[in-house]
Tab-separated table of C-alpha atoms in Angstrom:
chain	number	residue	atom	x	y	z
A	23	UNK	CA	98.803	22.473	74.997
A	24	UNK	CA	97.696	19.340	73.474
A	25	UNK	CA	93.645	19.631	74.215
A	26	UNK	CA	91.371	20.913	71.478
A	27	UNK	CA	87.978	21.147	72.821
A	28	UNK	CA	88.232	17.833	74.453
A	29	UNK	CA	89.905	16.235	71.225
A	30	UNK	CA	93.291	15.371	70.649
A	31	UNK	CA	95.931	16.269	68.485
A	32	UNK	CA	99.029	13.976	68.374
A	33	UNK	CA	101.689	17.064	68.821
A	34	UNK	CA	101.486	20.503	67.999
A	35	UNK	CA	104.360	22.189	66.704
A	36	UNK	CA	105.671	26.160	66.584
A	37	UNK	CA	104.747	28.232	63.486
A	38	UNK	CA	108.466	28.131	62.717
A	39	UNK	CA	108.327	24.802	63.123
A	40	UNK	CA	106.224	24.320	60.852
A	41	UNK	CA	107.637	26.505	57.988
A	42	UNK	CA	110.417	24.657	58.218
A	43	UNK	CA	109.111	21.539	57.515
A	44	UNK	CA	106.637	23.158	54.607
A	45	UNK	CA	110.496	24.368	53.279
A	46	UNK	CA	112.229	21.310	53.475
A	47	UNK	CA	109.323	19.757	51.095
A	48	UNK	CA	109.595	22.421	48.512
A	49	UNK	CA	112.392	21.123	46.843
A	50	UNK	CA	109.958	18.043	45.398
A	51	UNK	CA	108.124	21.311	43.165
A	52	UNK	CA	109.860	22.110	39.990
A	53	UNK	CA	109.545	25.620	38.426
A	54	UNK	CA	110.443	25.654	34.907
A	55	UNK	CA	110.991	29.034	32.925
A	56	UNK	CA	109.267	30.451	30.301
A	57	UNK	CA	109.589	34.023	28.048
A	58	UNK	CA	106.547	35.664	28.608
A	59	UNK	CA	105.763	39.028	26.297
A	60	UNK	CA	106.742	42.043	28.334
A	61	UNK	CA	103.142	43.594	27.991
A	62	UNK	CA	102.082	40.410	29.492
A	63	UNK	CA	104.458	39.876	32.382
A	64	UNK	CA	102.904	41.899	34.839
A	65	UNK	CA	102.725	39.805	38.118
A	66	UNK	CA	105.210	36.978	37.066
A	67	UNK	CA	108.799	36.674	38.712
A	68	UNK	CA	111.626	37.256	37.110
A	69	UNK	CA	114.189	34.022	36.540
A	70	UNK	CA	117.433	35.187	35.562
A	71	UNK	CA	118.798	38.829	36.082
A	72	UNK	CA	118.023	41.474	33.443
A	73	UNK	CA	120.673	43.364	32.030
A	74	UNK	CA	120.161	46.736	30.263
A	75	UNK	CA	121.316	46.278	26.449
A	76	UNK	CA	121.419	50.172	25.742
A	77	UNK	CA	122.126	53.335	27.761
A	78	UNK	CA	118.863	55.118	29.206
A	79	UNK	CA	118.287	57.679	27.823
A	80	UNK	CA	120.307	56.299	24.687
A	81	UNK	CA	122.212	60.139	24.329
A	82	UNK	CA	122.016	63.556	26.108
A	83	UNK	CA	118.509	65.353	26.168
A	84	UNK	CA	116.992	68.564	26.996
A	85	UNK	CA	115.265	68.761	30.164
A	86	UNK	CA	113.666	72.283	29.313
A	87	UNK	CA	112.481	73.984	26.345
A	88	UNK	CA	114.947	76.415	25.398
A	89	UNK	CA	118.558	76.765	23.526
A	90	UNK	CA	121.656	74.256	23.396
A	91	UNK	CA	124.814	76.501	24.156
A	92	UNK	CA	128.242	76.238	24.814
A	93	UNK	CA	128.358	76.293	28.892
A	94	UNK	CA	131.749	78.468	28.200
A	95	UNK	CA	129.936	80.932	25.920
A	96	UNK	CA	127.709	81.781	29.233
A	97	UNK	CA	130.180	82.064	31.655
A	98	UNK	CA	130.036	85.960	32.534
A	99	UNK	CA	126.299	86.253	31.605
A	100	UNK	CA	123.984	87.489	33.926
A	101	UNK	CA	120.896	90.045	33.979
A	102	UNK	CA	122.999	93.152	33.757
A	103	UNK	CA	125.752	91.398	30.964
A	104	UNK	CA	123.988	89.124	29.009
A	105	UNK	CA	125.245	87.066	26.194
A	106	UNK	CA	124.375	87.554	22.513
A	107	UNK	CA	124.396	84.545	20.710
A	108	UNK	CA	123.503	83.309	16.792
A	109	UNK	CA	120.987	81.367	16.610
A	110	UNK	CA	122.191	79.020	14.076
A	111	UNK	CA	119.247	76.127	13.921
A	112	UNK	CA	116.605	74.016	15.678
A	113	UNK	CA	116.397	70.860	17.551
A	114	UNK	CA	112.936	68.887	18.012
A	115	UNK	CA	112.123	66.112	19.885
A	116	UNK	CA	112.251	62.787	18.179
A	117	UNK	CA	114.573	64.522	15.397
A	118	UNK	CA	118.253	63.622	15.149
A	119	UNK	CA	120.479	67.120	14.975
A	120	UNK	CA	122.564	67.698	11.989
A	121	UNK	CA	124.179	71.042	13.394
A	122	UNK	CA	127.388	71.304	14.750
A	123	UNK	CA	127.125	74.437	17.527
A	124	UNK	CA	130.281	76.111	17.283
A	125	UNK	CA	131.618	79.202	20.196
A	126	UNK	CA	129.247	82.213	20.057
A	127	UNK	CA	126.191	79.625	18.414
A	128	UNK	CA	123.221	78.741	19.830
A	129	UNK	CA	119.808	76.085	18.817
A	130	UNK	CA	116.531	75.738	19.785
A	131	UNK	CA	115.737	72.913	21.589
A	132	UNK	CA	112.546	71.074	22.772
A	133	UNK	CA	112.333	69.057	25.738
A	134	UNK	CA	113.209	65.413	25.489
A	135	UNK	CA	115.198	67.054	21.584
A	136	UNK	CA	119.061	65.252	21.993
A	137	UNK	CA	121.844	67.707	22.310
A	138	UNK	CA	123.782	68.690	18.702
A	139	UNK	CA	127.023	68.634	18.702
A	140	UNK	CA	129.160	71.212	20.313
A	141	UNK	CA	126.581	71.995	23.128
A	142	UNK	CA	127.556	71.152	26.752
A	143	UNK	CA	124.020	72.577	28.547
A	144	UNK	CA	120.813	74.326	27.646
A	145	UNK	CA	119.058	77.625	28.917
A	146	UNK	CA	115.560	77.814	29.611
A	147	UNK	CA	113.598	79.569	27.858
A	148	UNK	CA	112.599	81.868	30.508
A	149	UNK	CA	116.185	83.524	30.772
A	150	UNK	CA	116.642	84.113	27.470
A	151	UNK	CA	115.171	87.478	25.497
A	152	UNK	CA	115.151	86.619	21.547
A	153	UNK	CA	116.829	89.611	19.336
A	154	UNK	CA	115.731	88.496	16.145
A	155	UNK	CA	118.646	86.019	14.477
A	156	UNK	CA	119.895	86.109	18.007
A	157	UNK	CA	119.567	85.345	21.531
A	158	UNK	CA	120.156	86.936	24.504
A	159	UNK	CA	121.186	84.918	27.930
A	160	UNK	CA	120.860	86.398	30.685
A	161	UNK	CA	122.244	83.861	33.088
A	162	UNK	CA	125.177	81.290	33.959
A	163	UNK	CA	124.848	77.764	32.805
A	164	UNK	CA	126.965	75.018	34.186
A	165	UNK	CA	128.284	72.117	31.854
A	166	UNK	CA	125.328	70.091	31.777
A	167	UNK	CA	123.143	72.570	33.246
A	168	UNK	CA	119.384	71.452	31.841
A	169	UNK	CA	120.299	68.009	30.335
A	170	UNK	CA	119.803	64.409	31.365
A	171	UNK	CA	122.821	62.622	30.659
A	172	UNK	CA	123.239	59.711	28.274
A	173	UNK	CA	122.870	56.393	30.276
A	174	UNK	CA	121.712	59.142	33.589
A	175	UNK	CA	118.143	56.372	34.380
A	176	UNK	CA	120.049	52.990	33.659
A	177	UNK	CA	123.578	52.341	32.062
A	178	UNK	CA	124.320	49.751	29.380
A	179	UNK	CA	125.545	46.295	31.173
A	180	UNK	CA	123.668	47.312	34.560
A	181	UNK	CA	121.231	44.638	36.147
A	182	UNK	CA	117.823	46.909	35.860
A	183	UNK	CA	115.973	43.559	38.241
A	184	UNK	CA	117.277	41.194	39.734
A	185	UNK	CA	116.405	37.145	39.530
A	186	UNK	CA	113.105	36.845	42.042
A	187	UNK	CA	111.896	40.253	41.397
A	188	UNK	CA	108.183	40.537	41.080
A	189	UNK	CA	107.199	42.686	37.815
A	190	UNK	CA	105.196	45.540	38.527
A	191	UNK	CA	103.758	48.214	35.875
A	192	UNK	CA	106.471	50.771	36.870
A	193	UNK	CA	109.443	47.824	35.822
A	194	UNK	CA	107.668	47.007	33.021
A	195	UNK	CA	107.398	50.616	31.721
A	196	UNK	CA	111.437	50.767	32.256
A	197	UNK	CA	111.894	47.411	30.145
A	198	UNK	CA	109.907	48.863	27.742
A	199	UNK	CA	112.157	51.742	27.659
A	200	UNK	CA	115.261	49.949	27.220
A	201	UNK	CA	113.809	47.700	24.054
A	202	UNK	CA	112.762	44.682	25.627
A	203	UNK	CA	110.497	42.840	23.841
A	204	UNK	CA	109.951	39.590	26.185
A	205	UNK	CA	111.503	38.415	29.584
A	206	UNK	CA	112.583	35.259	31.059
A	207	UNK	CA	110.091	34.404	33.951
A	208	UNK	CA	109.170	31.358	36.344
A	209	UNK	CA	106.243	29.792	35.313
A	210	UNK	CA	102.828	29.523	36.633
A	211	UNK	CA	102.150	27.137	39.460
A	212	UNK	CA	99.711	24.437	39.028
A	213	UNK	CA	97.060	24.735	42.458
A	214	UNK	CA	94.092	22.599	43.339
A	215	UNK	CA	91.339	24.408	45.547
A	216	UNK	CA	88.762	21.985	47.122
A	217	UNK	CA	86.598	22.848	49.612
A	218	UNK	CA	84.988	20.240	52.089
A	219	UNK	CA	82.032	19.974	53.592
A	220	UNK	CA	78.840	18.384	53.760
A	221	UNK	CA	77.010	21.264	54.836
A	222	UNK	CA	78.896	24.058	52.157
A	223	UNK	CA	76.965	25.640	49.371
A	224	UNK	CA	77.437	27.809	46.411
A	225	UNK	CA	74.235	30.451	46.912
A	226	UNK	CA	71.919	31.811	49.302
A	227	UNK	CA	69.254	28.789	49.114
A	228	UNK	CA	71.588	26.756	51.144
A	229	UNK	CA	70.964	28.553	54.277
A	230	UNK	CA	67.316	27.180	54.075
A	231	UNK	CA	68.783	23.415	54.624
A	232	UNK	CA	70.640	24.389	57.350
A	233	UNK	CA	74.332	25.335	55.622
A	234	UNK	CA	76.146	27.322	54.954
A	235	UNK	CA	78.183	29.900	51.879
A	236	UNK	CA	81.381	28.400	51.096
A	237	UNK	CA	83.544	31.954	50.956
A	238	UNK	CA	86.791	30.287	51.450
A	239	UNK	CA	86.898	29.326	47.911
A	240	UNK	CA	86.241	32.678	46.712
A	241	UNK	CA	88.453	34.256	49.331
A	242	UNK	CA	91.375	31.865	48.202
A	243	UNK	CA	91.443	32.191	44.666
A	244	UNK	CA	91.276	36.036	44.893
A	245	UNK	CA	94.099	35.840	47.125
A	246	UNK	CA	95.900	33.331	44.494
A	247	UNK	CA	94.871	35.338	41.782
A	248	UNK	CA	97.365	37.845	42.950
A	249	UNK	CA	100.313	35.519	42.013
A	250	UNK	CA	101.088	33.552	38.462
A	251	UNK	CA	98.822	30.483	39.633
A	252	UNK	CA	97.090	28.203	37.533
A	253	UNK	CA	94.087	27.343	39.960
A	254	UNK	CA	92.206	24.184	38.776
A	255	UNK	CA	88.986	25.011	41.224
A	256	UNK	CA	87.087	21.276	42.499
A	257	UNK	CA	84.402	22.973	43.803
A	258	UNK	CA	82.827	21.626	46.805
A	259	UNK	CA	83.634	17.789	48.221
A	260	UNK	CA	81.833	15.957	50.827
A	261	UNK	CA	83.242	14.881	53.621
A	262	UNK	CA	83.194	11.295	52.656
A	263	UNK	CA	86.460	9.498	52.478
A	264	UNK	CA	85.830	8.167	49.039
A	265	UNK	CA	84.651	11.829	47.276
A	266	UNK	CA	87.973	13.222	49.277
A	267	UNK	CA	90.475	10.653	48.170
A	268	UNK	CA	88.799	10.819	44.706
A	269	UNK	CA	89.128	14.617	44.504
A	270	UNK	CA	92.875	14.509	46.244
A	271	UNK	CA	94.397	11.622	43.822
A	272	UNK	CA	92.552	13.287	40.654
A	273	UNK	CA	94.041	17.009	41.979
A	274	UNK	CA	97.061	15.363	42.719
A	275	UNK	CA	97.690	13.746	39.273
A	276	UNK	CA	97.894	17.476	37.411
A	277	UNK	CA	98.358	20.152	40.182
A	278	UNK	CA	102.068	20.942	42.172
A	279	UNK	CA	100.358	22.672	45.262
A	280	UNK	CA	96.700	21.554	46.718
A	281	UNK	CA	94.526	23.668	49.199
A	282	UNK	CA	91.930	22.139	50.952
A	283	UNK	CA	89.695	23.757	53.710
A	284	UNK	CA	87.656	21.722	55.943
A	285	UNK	CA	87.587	18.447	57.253
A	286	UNK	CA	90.760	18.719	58.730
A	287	UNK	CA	90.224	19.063	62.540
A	288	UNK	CA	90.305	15.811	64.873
A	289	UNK	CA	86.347	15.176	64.515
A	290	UNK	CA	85.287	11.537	63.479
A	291	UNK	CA	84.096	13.145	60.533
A	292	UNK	CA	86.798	14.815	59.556
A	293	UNK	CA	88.521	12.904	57.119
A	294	UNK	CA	91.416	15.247	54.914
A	295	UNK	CA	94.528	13.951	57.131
A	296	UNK	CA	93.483	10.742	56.993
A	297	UNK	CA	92.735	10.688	53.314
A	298	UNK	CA	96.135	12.244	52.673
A	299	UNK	CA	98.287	9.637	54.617
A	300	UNK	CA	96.802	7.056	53.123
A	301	UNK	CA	97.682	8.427	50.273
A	302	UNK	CA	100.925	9.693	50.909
A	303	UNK	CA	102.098	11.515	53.881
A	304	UNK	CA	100.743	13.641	56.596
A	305	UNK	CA	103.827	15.660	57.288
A	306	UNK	CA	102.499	17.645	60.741
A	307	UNK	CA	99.066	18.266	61.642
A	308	UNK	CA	98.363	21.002	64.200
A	309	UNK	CA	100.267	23.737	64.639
A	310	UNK	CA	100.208	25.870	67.721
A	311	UNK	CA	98.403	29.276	66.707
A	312	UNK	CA	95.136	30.935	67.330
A	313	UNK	CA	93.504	31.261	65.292
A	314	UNK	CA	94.188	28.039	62.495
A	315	UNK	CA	96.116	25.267	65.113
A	316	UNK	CA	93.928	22.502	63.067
A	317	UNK	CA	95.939	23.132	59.738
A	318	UNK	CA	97.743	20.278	58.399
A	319	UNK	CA	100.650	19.632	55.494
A	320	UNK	CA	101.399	16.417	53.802
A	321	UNK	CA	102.433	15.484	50.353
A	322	UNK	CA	100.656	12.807	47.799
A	323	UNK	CA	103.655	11.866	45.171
A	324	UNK	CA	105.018	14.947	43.723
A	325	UNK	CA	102.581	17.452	45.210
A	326	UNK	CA	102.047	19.562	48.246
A	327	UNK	CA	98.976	19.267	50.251
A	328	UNK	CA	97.839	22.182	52.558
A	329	UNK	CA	95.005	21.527	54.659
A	330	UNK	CA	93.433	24.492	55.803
A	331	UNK	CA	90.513	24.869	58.573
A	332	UNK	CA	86.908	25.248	57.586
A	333	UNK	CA	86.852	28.350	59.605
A	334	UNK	CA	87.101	30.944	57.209
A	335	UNK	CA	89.813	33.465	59.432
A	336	UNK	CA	92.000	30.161	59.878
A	337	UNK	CA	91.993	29.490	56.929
A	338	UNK	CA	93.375	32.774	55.628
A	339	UNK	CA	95.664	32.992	59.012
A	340	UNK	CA	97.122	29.664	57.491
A	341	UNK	CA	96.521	30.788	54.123
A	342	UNK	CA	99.251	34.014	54.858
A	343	UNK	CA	101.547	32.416	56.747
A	344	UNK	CA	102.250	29.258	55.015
A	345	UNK	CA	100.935	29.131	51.129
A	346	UNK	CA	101.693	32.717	50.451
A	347	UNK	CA	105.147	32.182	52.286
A	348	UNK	CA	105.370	28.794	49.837
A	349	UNK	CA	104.704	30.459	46.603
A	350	UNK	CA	107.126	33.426	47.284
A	351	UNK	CA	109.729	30.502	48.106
A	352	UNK	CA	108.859	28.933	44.885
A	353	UNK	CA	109.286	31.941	42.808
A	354	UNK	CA	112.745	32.566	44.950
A	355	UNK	CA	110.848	36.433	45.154
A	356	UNK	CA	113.395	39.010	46.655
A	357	UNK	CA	110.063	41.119	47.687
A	358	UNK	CA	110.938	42.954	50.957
A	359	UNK	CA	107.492	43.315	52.942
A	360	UNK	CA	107.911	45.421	56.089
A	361	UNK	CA	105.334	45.655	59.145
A	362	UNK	CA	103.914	48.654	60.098
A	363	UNK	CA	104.617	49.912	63.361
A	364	UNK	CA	102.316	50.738	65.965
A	365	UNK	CA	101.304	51.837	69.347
A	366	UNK	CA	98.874	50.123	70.955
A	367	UNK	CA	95.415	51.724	72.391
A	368	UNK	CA	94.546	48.842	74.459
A	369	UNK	CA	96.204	45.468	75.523
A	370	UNK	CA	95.567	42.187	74.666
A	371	UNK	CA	95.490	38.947	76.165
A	372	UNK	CA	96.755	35.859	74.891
A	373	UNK	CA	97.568	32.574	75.921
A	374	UNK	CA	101.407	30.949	76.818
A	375	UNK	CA	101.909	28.416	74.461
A	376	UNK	CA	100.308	29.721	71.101
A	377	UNK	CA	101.296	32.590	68.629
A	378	UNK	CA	98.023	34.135	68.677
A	379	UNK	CA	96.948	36.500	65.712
A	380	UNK	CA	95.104	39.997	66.975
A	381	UNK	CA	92.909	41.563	64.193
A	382	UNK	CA	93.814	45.296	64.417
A	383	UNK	CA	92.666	48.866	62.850
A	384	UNK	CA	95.344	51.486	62.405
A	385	UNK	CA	94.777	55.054	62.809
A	386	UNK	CA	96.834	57.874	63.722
A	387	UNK	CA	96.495	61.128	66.236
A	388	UNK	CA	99.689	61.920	67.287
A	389	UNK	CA	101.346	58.840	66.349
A	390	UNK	CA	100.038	55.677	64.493
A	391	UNK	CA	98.468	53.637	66.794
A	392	UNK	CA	96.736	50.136	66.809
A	393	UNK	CA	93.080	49.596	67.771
A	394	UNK	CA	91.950	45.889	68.637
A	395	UNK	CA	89.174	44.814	66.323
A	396	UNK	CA	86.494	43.202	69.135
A	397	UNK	CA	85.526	40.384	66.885
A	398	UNK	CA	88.272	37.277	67.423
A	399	UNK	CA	85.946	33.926	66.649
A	400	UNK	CA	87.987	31.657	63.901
A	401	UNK	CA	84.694	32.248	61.750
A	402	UNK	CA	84.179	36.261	62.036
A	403	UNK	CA	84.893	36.931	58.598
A	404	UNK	CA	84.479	40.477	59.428
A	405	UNK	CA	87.417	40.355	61.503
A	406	UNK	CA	89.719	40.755	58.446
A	407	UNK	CA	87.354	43.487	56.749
A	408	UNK	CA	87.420	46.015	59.332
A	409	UNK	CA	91.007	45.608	60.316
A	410	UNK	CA	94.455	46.445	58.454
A	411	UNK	CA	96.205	43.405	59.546
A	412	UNK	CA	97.214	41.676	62.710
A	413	UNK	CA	99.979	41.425	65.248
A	414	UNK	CA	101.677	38.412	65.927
A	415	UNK	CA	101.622	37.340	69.307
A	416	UNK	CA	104.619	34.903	70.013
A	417	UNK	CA	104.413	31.729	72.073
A	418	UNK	CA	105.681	32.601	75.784
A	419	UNK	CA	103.986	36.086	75.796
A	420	UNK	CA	100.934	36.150	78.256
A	421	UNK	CA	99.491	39.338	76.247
A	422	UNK	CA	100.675	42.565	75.502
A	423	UNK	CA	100.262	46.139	77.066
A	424	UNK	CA	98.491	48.953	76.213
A	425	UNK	CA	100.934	51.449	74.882
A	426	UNK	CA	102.970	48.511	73.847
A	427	UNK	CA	105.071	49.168	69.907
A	428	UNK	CA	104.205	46.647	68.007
A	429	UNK	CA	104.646	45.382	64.684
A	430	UNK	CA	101.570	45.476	62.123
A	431	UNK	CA	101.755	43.132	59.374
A	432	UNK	CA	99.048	44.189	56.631
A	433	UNK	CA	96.721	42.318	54.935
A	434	UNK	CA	97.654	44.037	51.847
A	435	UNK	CA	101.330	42.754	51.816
A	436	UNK	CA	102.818	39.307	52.234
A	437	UNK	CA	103.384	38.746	56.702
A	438	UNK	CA	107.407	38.010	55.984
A	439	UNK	CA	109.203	37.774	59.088
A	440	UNK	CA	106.508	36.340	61.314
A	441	UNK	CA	107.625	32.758	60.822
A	442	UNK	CA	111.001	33.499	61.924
A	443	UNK	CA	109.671	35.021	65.449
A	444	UNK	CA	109.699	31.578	67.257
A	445	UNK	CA	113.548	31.353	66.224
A	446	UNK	CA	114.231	34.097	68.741
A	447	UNK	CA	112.088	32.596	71.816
């Protein structure tokens, strides 16, 4: 397990090996708090528990258009025996009621309009025949019948989210609800994103010399832009010891988390790992997976280096399972991300030793099933388009069968639970 096209790594460790080392070294990053305006919190992470000030909805409300009555009034009404009441006023919505409904009374009410005072339940408009000054009801209304209850969608002194929650447009709509003007949230993380290569380029006219489209970058800080990041982007380095350690030291001096990709297999000319322990630490380098076993973690003072591979499905294999994994730790998120699962329509091989990561389209007949995506190079970019996510191989499988249920973790969410598997072997 230690040969890499004829090149060789010192050790290679499990993926869960690995995460626990990454987690050990994430107590060195401090996340401070900040109030953020609640129209502009989508995204960020809540940092302490947020308790509803107010009852939701604040008193009891229509939930029809129709009349406020006295549930007792209604008790022997029906089609045949309807009750006569007096309609005595009117209720809109957004108005507060100055009537007091009294036995024998009824209002008008709009939805959303609170209740006045005396009424128990409303009838819908659509059982009721209007006599003039009265009102006919021709059905039984339970107390309550028709009305959302004062405090029904959150009560006063209940925790509405939880510390680690990640705000999304529906919570923000609720805070919004219950009058809050501005929420306590971690703040941003500082993240350097270098690429490295010699032969990388920003456009098309590099393919003419020979190189190639650096797509990592733009694949990585889409993927970061998805979390409250502050990306500082180095554009591309060479892979020259003195424009890495000049990049890494500068990125190092004003960023908590650094991504590199490239330059960090066991080539002479690969140079990140080396640049990184002389600078500070390399704390593993190589981790047994397919694909991504080049990618490497180390530290330079009070930052977090991960070295990702050149290859651009490494890097977001490694990219998934170990910086999304880190933020999410950072932001102590309480997101619950479950896999999808599958049957699948044809085995696949893999090899004892590595967790090996299958590309895979979903689609369903009679069940949902799981259709290997044919293209399973490190570079085949196209892997990842045409596929929902993957399925984690673990270490002492030699492949798995076709009809096999497996677990499908999506691209679309964050793969929790995969870096636990190897705790179970």
């Amino acid at each position: 397990m230690r040969l890499l096209s004829g090149k060789i790594f010192k050790s290679l460790i499990r993926a869960c090996e690995a995460w626990k080392l990454i987690e050990k070294n994430l107590s060195i990053i401090k996340i401070s708090k900040q109030n953020v305006e609640i129209d502009k919190a989508l995204g960020y992470f809540i940092a302490d528990d947020v308790t509803a000030e107010i009852d939701l909805p604040p008193f009891d409300k229509s939930a029809v258009d129709g009349f406020a009555v006295r549930s007792e009034d209604l008790t022997s009404a029906s089609l045949y025996n309807p009750a006569l009441l007096r309609i005595i006023g009117e209720v809109k919505i957004g108005s507060k009621p100055e009537i007091v409904l009294k036995s024998g009374e009824a209002a008008r009410i709009d939805t959303g309009a609170p209740l006045p005072v005396g009424a128990d339940a409303v009838i819908g408009i659509e059982d009721c025949n209007l006599l003039g000054e009265y009102v006919e009801a021709t059905k039984r209304v339970t107390p309550y019948a028709n009305v959302v209850r004062k405090g029904e969608d959150v009560k006063k002194g209940e925790v509405v989210l939880k510390k680690g929650s990640r705000l999304h447009p529906w919570d923000i709509a609720l805070l919004k609800g219950l009058g809050v003007d501005a929420v306590s949230v971690f703040s941003p993380v500082g993240v350097a994103l270098i690429s490295i290569g010699n032969e990388l380029g920003d456009d098309i006219s590099i393919l003419e010399k020979g190189g190639i489209i650096d797509t990592n970058k733009t694949h990585l800080l889409n993927l970061l832009r998805q979390y409250p990041v502050n990306v500082e982007d180095f554009g591309i380095v060479k892979d020259l010891k003195e424009y890495i350690e000049k990049a890494l030291s500068k990125a190092a001096s004003r960023n908590q988390l650094i991504i590199t990709t490239g330059g960090v297999s066991v080539g002479l000319r690969d140079y990140t790992a080396k640049v990184v322990e002389s600078l500070g630490e390399v704390v593993f380098h190589g981790v047994a997976i397919r694909p991504g076993m080049p990618v490497a973690f180390g530290k330079i003072g009070e930052s977090l280096v991960f070295m990702l591979p050149g290859n651009p499905v490494a890097a977001y294999i490694n990219y998934k399972l170990f910086v999304e994994n880190a933020l999410l730790f950072l932001f102590k998120s309480n997101i619950r991300s479950f896999p999808i699962t599958a049957k699948l329509e044809n085995k696949i091989p893999s090899t004892v030793g590595y967790m090996e990561f299958a590309r895979v389209k979903l689609f369903r007949e009679k069940e949902v099933e799981a259709r290997l995506v044919r293209r399973k190079g490190s570079s085949i970019l196209s892997s990842i388009v045409h596929s929902d996510g993957v399925v984690a191989i673990p270490e002492d499988s030699e492949g798995l069968k076709e009809g096999t249920l497996v677990k499908v973790y999506l691209h679309t969410r964050p793969w929790i639970g995969v870096l636990s598997m190897g705790d179970r072997l």
